[in-house]
PDB file of C-alpha atoms in Angstrom:
ATOM      1  CA  MET J   1     -14.082  16.785  -3.939  1.00  0.00           C
ATOM      2  CA  ALA J   2     -16.106  15.263  -1.258  1.00  0.00           C
ATOM      3  CA  PHE J   3     -14.578  14.089   1.993  1.00  0.00           C
ATOM      4  CA  LEU J   4     -16.233  11.048   3.478  1.00  0.00           C
ATOM      5  CA  HIS J   5     -15.964   9.098   6.790  1.00  0.00           C
ATOM      6  CA  ALA J   6     -17.331   5.734   7.257  1.00  0.00           C
ATOM      7  CA  SER J   7     -17.602   3.221  10.220  1.00  0.00           C
ATOM      8  CA  PHE J   8     -18.625  -0.382   9.305  1.00  0.00           C
ATOM      9  CA  PHE J   9     -18.362  -3.884  10.775  1.00  0.00           C
ATOM     10  CA  SER J  10     -15.525  -6.082   9.656  1.00  0.00           C
ATOM     11  CA  LYS J  11     -16.649  -9.696   9.636  1.00  0.00           C
ATOM     12  CA  VAL J  12     -12.920 -10.735   9.561  1.00  0.00           C
ATOM     13  CA  LEU J  13     -11.898  -8.689  12.476  1.00  0.00           C
ATOM     14  CA  GLN J  14     -15.172  -9.000  14.222  1.00  0.00           C
ATOM     15  CA  LYS J  15     -15.288  -5.262  15.131  1.00  0.00           C
ATOM     16  CA  GLU J  16     -16.238  -1.937  13.974  1.00  0.00           C
ATOM     17  CA  VAL J  17     -13.439  -0.298  11.878  1.00  0.00           C
ATOM     18  CA  GLY J  18     -13.082   3.106   9.980  1.00  0.00           C
ATOM     19  CA  LEU J  19     -12.080   4.593   6.718  1.00  0.00           C
ATOM     20  CA  ASN J  20     -11.725   7.908   5.098  1.00  0.00           C
ATOM     21  CA  ALA J  21     -12.172   8.761   1.429  1.00  0.00           C
ATOM     22  CA  VAL J  22     -12.072  11.603  -1.054  1.00  0.00           C
ATOM     23  CA  ALA J  23     -14.402  11.226  -4.150  1.00  0.00           C
ATOM     24  CA  PRO J  24     -15.185  13.499  -7.000  1.00  0.00           C
ATOM     25  CA  GLU J  25     -18.259  15.817  -6.812  1.00  0.00           C
ATOM     26  CA  LYS J  26     -18.490  16.403 -10.418  1.00  0.00           C
ATOM     27  CA  GLY J  27     -18.604  14.074 -13.292  1.00  0.00           C
ATOM     28  CA  LYS J  28     -20.273  10.791 -13.666  1.00  0.00           C
ATOM     29  CA  GLY J  29     -19.050   7.438 -11.922  1.00  0.00           C
ATOM     30  CA  PRO J  30     -18.336   4.660 -11.482  1.00  0.00           C
ATOM     31  CA  TYR J  31     -14.729   5.669 -10.875  1.00  0.00           C
ATOM     32  CA  PRO J  32     -11.365   3.961 -10.424  1.00  0.00           C
ATOM     33  CA  VAL J  33      -9.992   3.793  -6.996  1.00  0.00           C
ATOM     34  CA  LEU J  34      -6.794   3.997  -5.145  1.00  0.00           C
ATOM     35  CA  TYR J  35      -6.381   2.479  -1.735  1.00  0.00           C
ATOM     36  CA  LEU J  36      -3.940   4.423   0.232  1.00  0.00           C
ATOM     37  CA  LEU J  37      -2.314   2.760   3.271  1.00  0.00           C
ATOM     38  CA  HIS J  38      -0.680   4.279   6.386  1.00  0.00           C
ATOM     39  CA  GLY J  39       2.510   3.304   8.286  1.00  0.00           C
ATOM     40  CA  LEU J  40       2.980   1.552  11.651  1.00  0.00           C
ATOM     41  CA  SER J  41       2.398   4.227  14.042  1.00  0.00           C
ATOM     42  CA  ASP J  42      -0.464   6.101  12.264  1.00  0.00           C
ATOM     43  CA  ASP J  43      -4.147   5.315  11.440  1.00  0.00           C
ATOM     44  CA  TYR J  44      -6.573   5.933   8.546  1.00  0.00           C
ATOM     45  CA  THR J  45      -6.779   9.879   9.324  1.00  0.00           C
ATOM     46  CA  ILE J  46      -3.250  10.576   8.745  1.00  0.00           C
ATOM     47  CA  TRP J  47      -3.025  10.954   4.925  1.00  0.00           C
ATOM     48  CA  HIS J  48      -5.718  13.438   4.962  1.00  0.00           C
ATOM     49  CA  ARG J  49      -4.173  15.050   7.976  1.00  0.00           C
ATOM     50  CA  ARG J  50      -0.489  15.362   6.908  1.00  0.00           C
ATOM     51  CA  THR J  51      -0.763  15.650   3.193  1.00  0.00           C
ATOM     52  CA  ARG J  52      -2.753  17.673   0.740  1.00  0.00           C
ATOM     53  CA  ILE J  53      -4.194  14.271  -0.707  1.00  0.00           C
ATOM     54  CA  GLU J  54      -7.658  15.964  -1.444  1.00  0.00           C
ATOM     55  CA  TRP J  55      -6.164  18.920  -3.227  1.00  0.00           C
ATOM     56  CA  PHE J  56      -3.835  16.772  -5.367  1.00  0.00           C
ATOM     57  CA  VAL J  57      -6.671  14.624  -6.722  1.00  0.00           C
ATOM     58  CA  ARG J  58      -9.252  17.541  -6.932  1.00  0.00           C
ATOM     59  CA  ASP J  59      -9.214  17.534 -11.034  1.00  0.00           C
ATOM     60  CA  LEU J  60      -9.075  13.609 -11.258  1.00  0.00           C
ATOM     61  CA  PRO J  61     -11.946  11.161 -11.654  1.00  0.00           C
ATOM     62  CA  LEU J  62     -10.424   9.078  -8.966  1.00  0.00           C
ATOM     63  CA  ILE J  63     -11.675   7.937  -5.505  1.00  0.00           C
ATOM     64  CA  VAL J  64      -8.996   7.620  -2.849  1.00  0.00           C
ATOM     65  CA  VAL J  65      -9.849   5.290  -0.076  1.00  0.00           C
ATOM     66  CA  MET J  66      -7.657   5.295   3.227  1.00  0.00           C
ATOM     67  CA  PRO J  67      -8.459   2.496   5.411  1.00  0.00           C
ATOM     68  CA  ASP J  68      -7.302   1.566   9.037  1.00  0.00           C
ATOM     69  CA  GLY J  69      -4.335  -1.157   8.794  1.00  0.00           C
ATOM     70  CA  PHE J  70      -3.899  -1.045  12.564  1.00  0.00           C
ATOM     71  CA  ARG J  71      -0.367  -2.353  13.218  1.00  0.00           C
ATOM     72  CA  GLY J  72      -0.834  -5.625  11.345  1.00  0.00           C
ATOM     73  CA  PHE J  73       1.250  -5.097   8.044  1.00  0.00           C
ATOM     74  CA  TYR J  74      -1.776  -5.667   6.072  1.00  0.00           C
ATOM     75  CA  THR J  75      -1.075  -9.472   6.263  1.00  0.00           C
ATOM     76  CA  ASP J  76      -2.756 -12.428   8.061  1.00  0.00           C
ATOM     77  CA  ASN J  77      -0.741 -12.340  11.296  1.00  0.00           C
ATOM     78  CA  TYR J  78       0.832 -15.557  12.609  1.00  0.00           C
ATOM     79  CA  LEU J  79      -0.529 -14.902  16.094  1.00  0.00           C
ATOM     80  CA  GLY J  80      -3.303 -12.298  15.532  1.00  0.00           C
ATOM     81  CA  PRO J  81      -5.963 -11.151  13.253  1.00  0.00           C
ATOM     82  CA  ALA J  82      -6.182 -11.757   9.432  1.00  0.00           C
ATOM     83  CA  TYR J  83      -5.412  -8.222   8.483  1.00  0.00           C
ATOM     84  CA  GLY J  84      -4.785  -9.370   4.616  1.00  0.00           C
ATOM     85  CA  ARG J  85      -8.286 -10.976   4.535  1.00  0.00           C
ATOM     86  CA  TYR J  86      -9.662  -7.936   6.251  1.00  0.00           C
ATOM     87  CA  MET J  87      -8.313  -5.695   3.317  1.00  0.00           C
ATOM     88  CA  ILE J  88      -9.421  -7.761   0.610  1.00  0.00           C
ATOM     89  CA  GLU J  89     -12.878  -8.916   1.862  1.00  0.00           C
ATOM     90  CA  ASP J  90     -13.989  -6.215   4.235  1.00  0.00           C
ATOM     91  CA  VAL J  91     -12.211  -2.870   3.145  1.00  0.00           C
ATOM     92  CA  ILE J  92     -12.498  -3.372  -0.722  1.00  0.00           C
ATOM     93  CA  GLY J  93     -15.700  -5.208  -0.349  1.00  0.00           C
ATOM     94  CA  PHE J  94     -17.420  -2.330   1.737  1.00  0.00           C
ATOM     95  CA  ALA J  95     -15.750   0.421  -0.314  1.00  0.00           C
ATOM     96  CA  GLU J  96     -16.956  -0.980  -3.613  1.00  0.00           C
ATOM     97  CA  HIS J  97     -20.336  -1.508  -2.386  1.00  0.00           C
ATOM     98  CA  ALA J  98     -20.808   1.827  -0.517  1.00  0.00           C
ATOM     99  CA  LEU J  99     -18.837   4.226  -3.021  1.00  0.00           C
ATOM    100  CA  PRO J 100     -19.354   4.785  -6.792  1.00  0.00           C
ATOM    101  CA  ILE J 101     -16.257   2.555  -7.602  1.00  0.00           C
ATOM    102  CA  ARG J 102     -15.835   0.729 -10.841  1.00  0.00           C
ATOM    103  CA  ARG J 103     -15.158  -2.983  -9.830  1.00  0.00           C
ATOM    104  CA  THR J 104     -12.568  -4.078 -12.113  1.00  0.00           C
ATOM    105  CA  ARG J 105      -8.817  -4.868 -12.004  1.00  0.00           C
ATOM    106  CA  SER J 106      -8.263  -2.223 -14.642  1.00  0.00           C
ATOM    107  CA  ALA J 107      -9.844   0.537 -12.212  1.00  0.00           C
ATOM    108  CA  ARG J 108      -8.208  -0.620  -8.939  1.00  0.00           C
ATOM    109  CA  CYS J 109      -4.779   0.409  -7.433  1.00  0.00           C
ATOM    110  CA  ILE J 110      -3.116   0.534  -4.215  1.00  0.00           C
ATOM    111  CA  GLY J 111      -0.190   2.174  -2.255  1.00  0.00           C
ATOM    112  CA  GLY J 112       1.291   3.275   0.867  1.00  0.00           C
ATOM    113  CA  LEU J 113       4.213   4.323   3.129  1.00  0.00           C
ATOM    114  CA  SER J 114       6.488   2.442   5.170  1.00  0.00           C
ATOM    115  CA  MET J 115       4.392  -0.294   6.724  1.00  0.00           C
ATOM    116  CA  GLY J 116       1.794   0.546   4.036  1.00  0.00           C
ATOM    117  CA  GLY J 117       4.406   0.187   1.552  1.00  0.00           C
ATOM    118  CA  PHE J 118       5.044  -3.278   2.544  1.00  0.00           C
ATOM    119  CA  GLY J 119       1.251  -3.833   2.778  1.00  0.00           C
ATOM    120  CA  SER J 120       0.437  -2.511  -0.577  1.00  0.00           C
ATOM    121  CA  MET J 121       3.261  -4.597  -2.374  1.00  0.00           C
ATOM    122  CA  ARG J 122       2.266  -7.667  -0.268  1.00  0.00           C
ATOM    123  CA  LEU J 123      -1.421  -7.397  -1.265  1.00  0.00           C
ATOM    124  CA  ALA J 124      -0.731  -6.559  -4.905  1.00  0.00           C
ATOM    125  CA  LEU J 125       1.786  -9.383  -5.404  1.00  0.00           C
ATOM    126  CA  ALA J 126      -0.430 -11.974  -3.640  1.00  0.00           C
ATOM    127  CA  HIS J 127      -3.478 -10.786  -5.503  1.00  0.00           C
ATOM    128  CA  PRO J 128      -1.942  -9.633  -8.966  1.00  0.00           C
ATOM    129  CA  GLU J 129      -5.426 -10.324 -10.468  1.00  0.00           C
ATOM    130  CA  LEU J 130      -7.025  -7.515  -8.415  1.00  0.00           C
ATOM    131  CA  PHE J 131      -4.642  -4.483  -8.898  1.00  0.00           C
ATOM    132  CA  ALA J 132      -3.781  -2.713 -12.019  1.00  0.00           C
ATOM    133  CA  SER J 133      -0.789  -0.968 -10.146  1.00  0.00           C
ATOM    134  CA  VAL J 134       0.839  -0.473  -6.817  1.00  0.00           C
ATOM    135  CA  HIS J 135       3.421   2.007  -5.360  1.00  0.00           C
ATOM    136  CA  SER J 136       5.421   2.057  -2.199  1.00  0.00           C
ATOM    137  CA  HIS J 137       7.135   5.084  -0.480  1.00  0.00           C
ATOM    138  CA  SER J 138       9.937   4.128   1.995  1.00  0.00           C
ATOM    139  CA  GLY J 139       8.686   0.719   2.369  1.00  0.00           C
ATOM    140  CA  ALA J 140       9.405  -1.603   5.252  1.00  0.00           C
ATOM    141  CA  VAL J 141      10.737  -4.142   2.649  1.00  0.00           C
ATOM    142  CA  TRP J 142      11.945  -6.997   4.866  1.00  0.00           C
ATOM    143  CA  ASP J 143      14.473  -9.715   3.533  1.00  0.00           C
ATOM    144  CA  PHE J 144      13.437 -12.563   5.757  1.00  0.00           C
ATOM    145  CA  SER J 145      16.538 -14.534   4.741  1.00  0.00           C
ATOM    146  CA  GLN J 146      18.426 -11.813   6.903  1.00  0.00           C
ATOM    147  CA  PRO J 147      18.376 -11.418  10.689  1.00  0.00           C
ATOM    148  CA  MET J 148      15.501  -9.304  11.949  1.00  0.00           C
ATOM    149  CA  PRO J 149      16.529  -6.035  14.086  1.00  0.00           C
ATOM    150  CA  ALA J 150      16.593  -7.125  17.574  1.00  0.00           C
ATOM    151  CA  GLU J 151      14.087  -4.316  18.788  1.00  0.00           C
ATOM    152  CA  ARG J 152      11.549  -5.828  16.252  1.00  0.00           C
ATOM    153  CA  ARG J 153      12.152  -9.372  16.760  1.00  0.00           C
ATOM    154  CA  GLU J 154       9.322 -10.210  19.150  1.00  0.00           C
ATOM    155  CA  MET J 155       6.875  -8.164  17.267  1.00  0.00           C
ATOM    156  CA  PHE J 156       7.947  -9.772  13.775  1.00  0.00           C
ATOM    157  CA  ALA J 157       7.569 -13.200  15.441  1.00  0.00           C
ATOM    158  CA  GLN J 158       4.004 -12.653  16.409  1.00  0.00           C
ATOM    159  CA  LEU J 159       3.229 -10.856  12.707  1.00  0.00           C
ATOM    160  CA  PHE J 160       4.970 -13.204  10.500  1.00  0.00           C
ATOM    161  CA  GLY J 161       5.908 -16.348  12.490  1.00  0.00           C
ATOM    162  CA  PRO J 162       9.372 -17.860  13.348  1.00  0.00           C
ATOM    163  CA  LYS J 163      10.201 -18.822   9.810  1.00  0.00           C
ATOM    164  CA  PRO J 164       8.584 -16.318   7.522  1.00  0.00           C
ATOM    165  CA  LYS J 165      10.928 -16.838   4.534  1.00  0.00           C
ATOM    166  CA  GLY J 166       8.930 -18.369   1.542  1.00  0.00           C
ATOM    167  CA  THR J 167       5.617 -17.681   3.178  1.00  0.00           C
ATOM    168  CA  PRO J 168       2.770 -15.429   2.110  1.00  0.00           C
ATOM    169  CA  HIS J 169       4.407 -12.676   4.162  1.00  0.00           C
ATOM    170  CA  ASP J 170       7.553 -12.692   2.070  1.00  0.00           C
ATOM    171  CA  LEU J 171       7.828  -9.904  -0.564  1.00  0.00           C
ATOM    172  CA  TYR J 172      10.703 -11.708  -2.365  1.00  0.00           C
ATOM    173  CA  HIS J 173       8.807 -15.075  -2.481  1.00  0.00           C
ATOM    174  CA  LEU J 174       5.474 -13.407  -3.590  1.00  0.00           C
ATOM    175  CA  ALA J 175       7.309 -11.356  -6.573  1.00  0.00           C
ATOM    176  CA  LYS J 176       8.916 -14.619  -7.728  1.00  0.00           C
ATOM    177  CA  GLN J 177       5.480 -16.597  -7.414  1.00  0.00           C
ATOM    178  CA  ALA J 178       3.674 -13.838  -9.297  1.00  0.00           C
ATOM    179  CA  LEU J 179       6.152 -13.591 -11.977  1.00  0.00           C
ATOM    180  CA  HIS J 180       6.197 -17.441 -12.556  1.00  0.00           C
ATOM    181  CA  ALA J 181       2.393 -17.687 -12.436  1.00  0.00           C
ATOM    182  CA  GLY J 182       2.336 -16.152 -15.964  1.00  0.00           C
ATOM    183  CA  LYS J 183      -0.427 -13.831 -15.132  1.00  0.00           C
ATOM    184  CA  ARG J 184      -0.688 -10.120 -15.641  1.00  0.00           C
ATOM    185  CA  LEU J 185       1.456  -8.242 -13.239  1.00  0.00           C
ATOM    186  CA  PRO J 186       0.547  -4.991 -11.600  1.00  0.00           C
ATOM    187  CA  LYS J 187       2.656  -2.080 -12.432  1.00  0.00           C
ATOM    188  CA  LEU J 188       4.931  -1.446  -9.785  1.00  0.00           C
ATOM    189  CA  ARG J 189       6.662   1.692  -8.395  1.00  0.00           C
ATOM    190  CA  ILE J 190       9.160   1.767  -5.420  1.00  0.00           C
ATOM    191  CA  ASP J 191      10.710   5.172  -4.067  1.00  0.00           C
ATOM    192  CA  CYS J 192      12.722   5.906  -0.972  1.00  0.00           C
ATOM    193  CA  GLY J 193      14.677   8.783   0.324  1.00  0.00           C
ATOM    194  CA  VAL J 194      18.440   8.448   0.201  1.00  0.00           C
ATOM    195  CA  ASP J 195      18.705   9.458   3.968  1.00  0.00           C
ATOM    196  CA  ASP J 196      15.867   7.181   4.988  1.00  0.00           C
ATOM    197  CA  VAL J 197      16.484   4.534   7.616  1.00  0.00           C
ATOM    198  CA  LEU J 198      14.990   1.808   5.119  1.00  0.00           C
ATOM    199  CA  ILE J 199      17.010   2.888   1.988  1.00  0.00           C
ATOM    200  CA  ASP J 200      19.282  -0.304   2.114  1.00  0.00           C
ATOM    201  CA  ARG J 201      16.268  -2.556   2.333  1.00  0.00           C
ATOM    202  CA  ASN J 202      14.574  -0.585  -0.681  1.00  0.00           C
ATOM    203  CA  ARG J 203      17.698  -1.085  -2.615  1.00  0.00           C
ATOM    204  CA  ALA J 204      18.087  -4.747  -1.894  1.00  0.00           C
ATOM    205  CA  PHE J 205      14.542  -5.242  -3.027  1.00  0.00           C
ATOM    206  CA  HIS J 206      15.145  -3.401  -5.993  1.00  0.00           C
ATOM    207  CA  SER J 207      18.126  -5.510  -6.910  1.00  0.00           C
ATOM    208  CA  TYR J 208      16.404  -8.599  -6.460  1.00  0.00           C
ATOM    209  CA  LEU J 209      13.535  -7.502  -8.569  1.00  0.00           C
ATOM    210  CA  GLU J 210      16.015  -6.553 -11.347  1.00  0.00           C
ATOM    211  CA  LYS J 211      17.743 -10.031 -10.777  1.00  0.00           C
ATOM    212  CA  ILE J 212      14.474 -11.883 -11.556  1.00  0.00           C
ATOM    213  CA  SER J 213      13.430  -9.463 -14.419  1.00  0.00           C
ATOM    214  CA  PHE J 214      10.252  -8.334 -12.521  1.00  0.00           C
ATOM    215  CA  PRO J 215       9.082  -5.077 -14.339  1.00  0.00           C
ATOM    216  CA  HIS J 216       9.336  -2.179 -11.948  1.00  0.00           C
ATOM    217  CA  GLU J 217      10.219   1.614 -11.476  1.00  0.00           C
ATOM    218  CA  TYR J 218      12.699   2.407  -8.757  1.00  0.00           C
ATOM    219  CA  THR J 219      13.575   6.042  -7.784  1.00  0.00           C
ATOM    220  CA  GLU J 220      15.535   7.537  -4.917  1.00  0.00           C
ATOM    221  CA  TYR J 221      15.044  11.299  -4.021  1.00  0.00           C
ATOM    222  CA  PRO J 222      16.585  13.386  -1.337  1.00  0.00           C
ATOM    223  CA  GLY J 223      14.734  12.917   1.832  1.00  0.00           C
ATOM    224  CA  GLU J 224      14.171  11.023   5.146  1.00  0.00           C
ATOM    225  CA  HIS J 225      11.512   8.756   6.644  1.00  0.00           C
ATOM    226  CA  ASN J 226       9.079  11.631   7.221  1.00  0.00           C
ATOM    227  CA  TRP J 227       6.007  13.463   5.973  1.00  0.00           C
ATOM    228  CA  ASP J 228       7.826  16.052   4.020  1.00  0.00           C
ATOM    229  CA  TYR J 229       9.101  13.431   1.891  1.00  0.00           C
ATOM    230  CA  TRP J 230       5.671  11.614   1.454  1.00  0.00           C
ATOM    231  CA  GLU J 231       3.856  14.817   1.041  1.00  0.00           C
ATOM    232  CA  GLU J 232       6.087  15.606  -1.980  1.00  0.00           C
ATOM    233  CA  HIS J 233       6.128  12.333  -3.615  1.00  0.00           C
ATOM    234  CA  ILE J 234       2.654  11.001  -3.486  1.00  0.00           C
ATOM    235  CA  ARG J 235       2.333  13.376  -6.333  1.00  0.00           C
ATOM    236  CA  GLU J 236       4.487  11.333  -8.481  1.00  0.00           C
ATOM    237  CA  ALA J 237       2.697   8.212  -7.398  1.00  0.00           C
ATOM    238  CA  LEU J 238      -0.673   9.697  -8.561  1.00  0.00           C
ATOM    239  CA  VAL J 239       0.849  10.484 -12.003  1.00  0.00           C
ATOM    240  CA  PHE J 240       2.058   6.622 -12.096  1.00  0.00           C
ATOM    241  CA  HIS J 241      -1.417   5.335 -11.208  1.00  0.00           C
ATOM    242  CA  CYS J 242      -3.297   7.762 -13.555  1.00  0.00           C
ATOM    243  CA  GLU J 243      -1.084   6.320 -16.355  1.00  0.00           C
ATOM    244  CA  ALA J 244      -1.927   2.724 -15.435  1.00  0.00           C
ATOM    245  CA  LEU J 245      -5.498   3.615 -15.024  1.00  0.00           C
ATOM    246  CA  GLY J 246      -5.711   5.395 -18.278  1.00  0.00           C
ATOM    247  CA  ILE J 247      -6.679   8.640 -16.677  1.00  0.00           C
ATOM    248  CA  ARG J 248      -5.640  11.874 -18.525  1.00  0.00           C
ATOM    249  CA  LYS J 249      -5.637  15.094 -16.803  1.00  0.00           C
TER     250      LYS J 249
END
């Protein structure tokens, strides 16, 4: 695999941004792509620093793009930058122009952890026409009909606004909207550690998806909200995406 770093100008954010990627050195492209998103306290270098992602995809005809999501939850902030548009227009636009990526829905998937779990599902549910599959590890899956944690209330008001329920920030709303739109849905996988601080929120979202008959996979494993867990279970996510993309090892 080749490891690549790129700096480029984001028109949406009006600033220079970075991303890392790993790509096959053998074979003939263009290749399918996985956009792999980080959590709140990290940046675009973290997946490559904390996991063996490059080793796990070494035999796959797959490009993995790891962009910077800053602290914006990969959504257009109520008081702040449009991180959702940045992901769709700038990150995907740049990656699929600069790298040998196949530019079709059937070759595009997305996933992430914690904030990136929320972000990957938000992007895929808001744009089901773009992604074949999506996964979330330990996702920060907020039910906006419930009170927000006191320590997060001010930050969330800036990110999502005073009344985010039923808006494009709301995963519950987006899932129901995508289901009722009658379009092809991305294949969806959710996992979370049983001792994770976000396990109850993931269980609640899983129950809601079952209630509205939204097709998905949901799995709980031993583990907490940490890199030991994500290092182990990114491998199941890769198997899931390969099946959706039609990649056979």
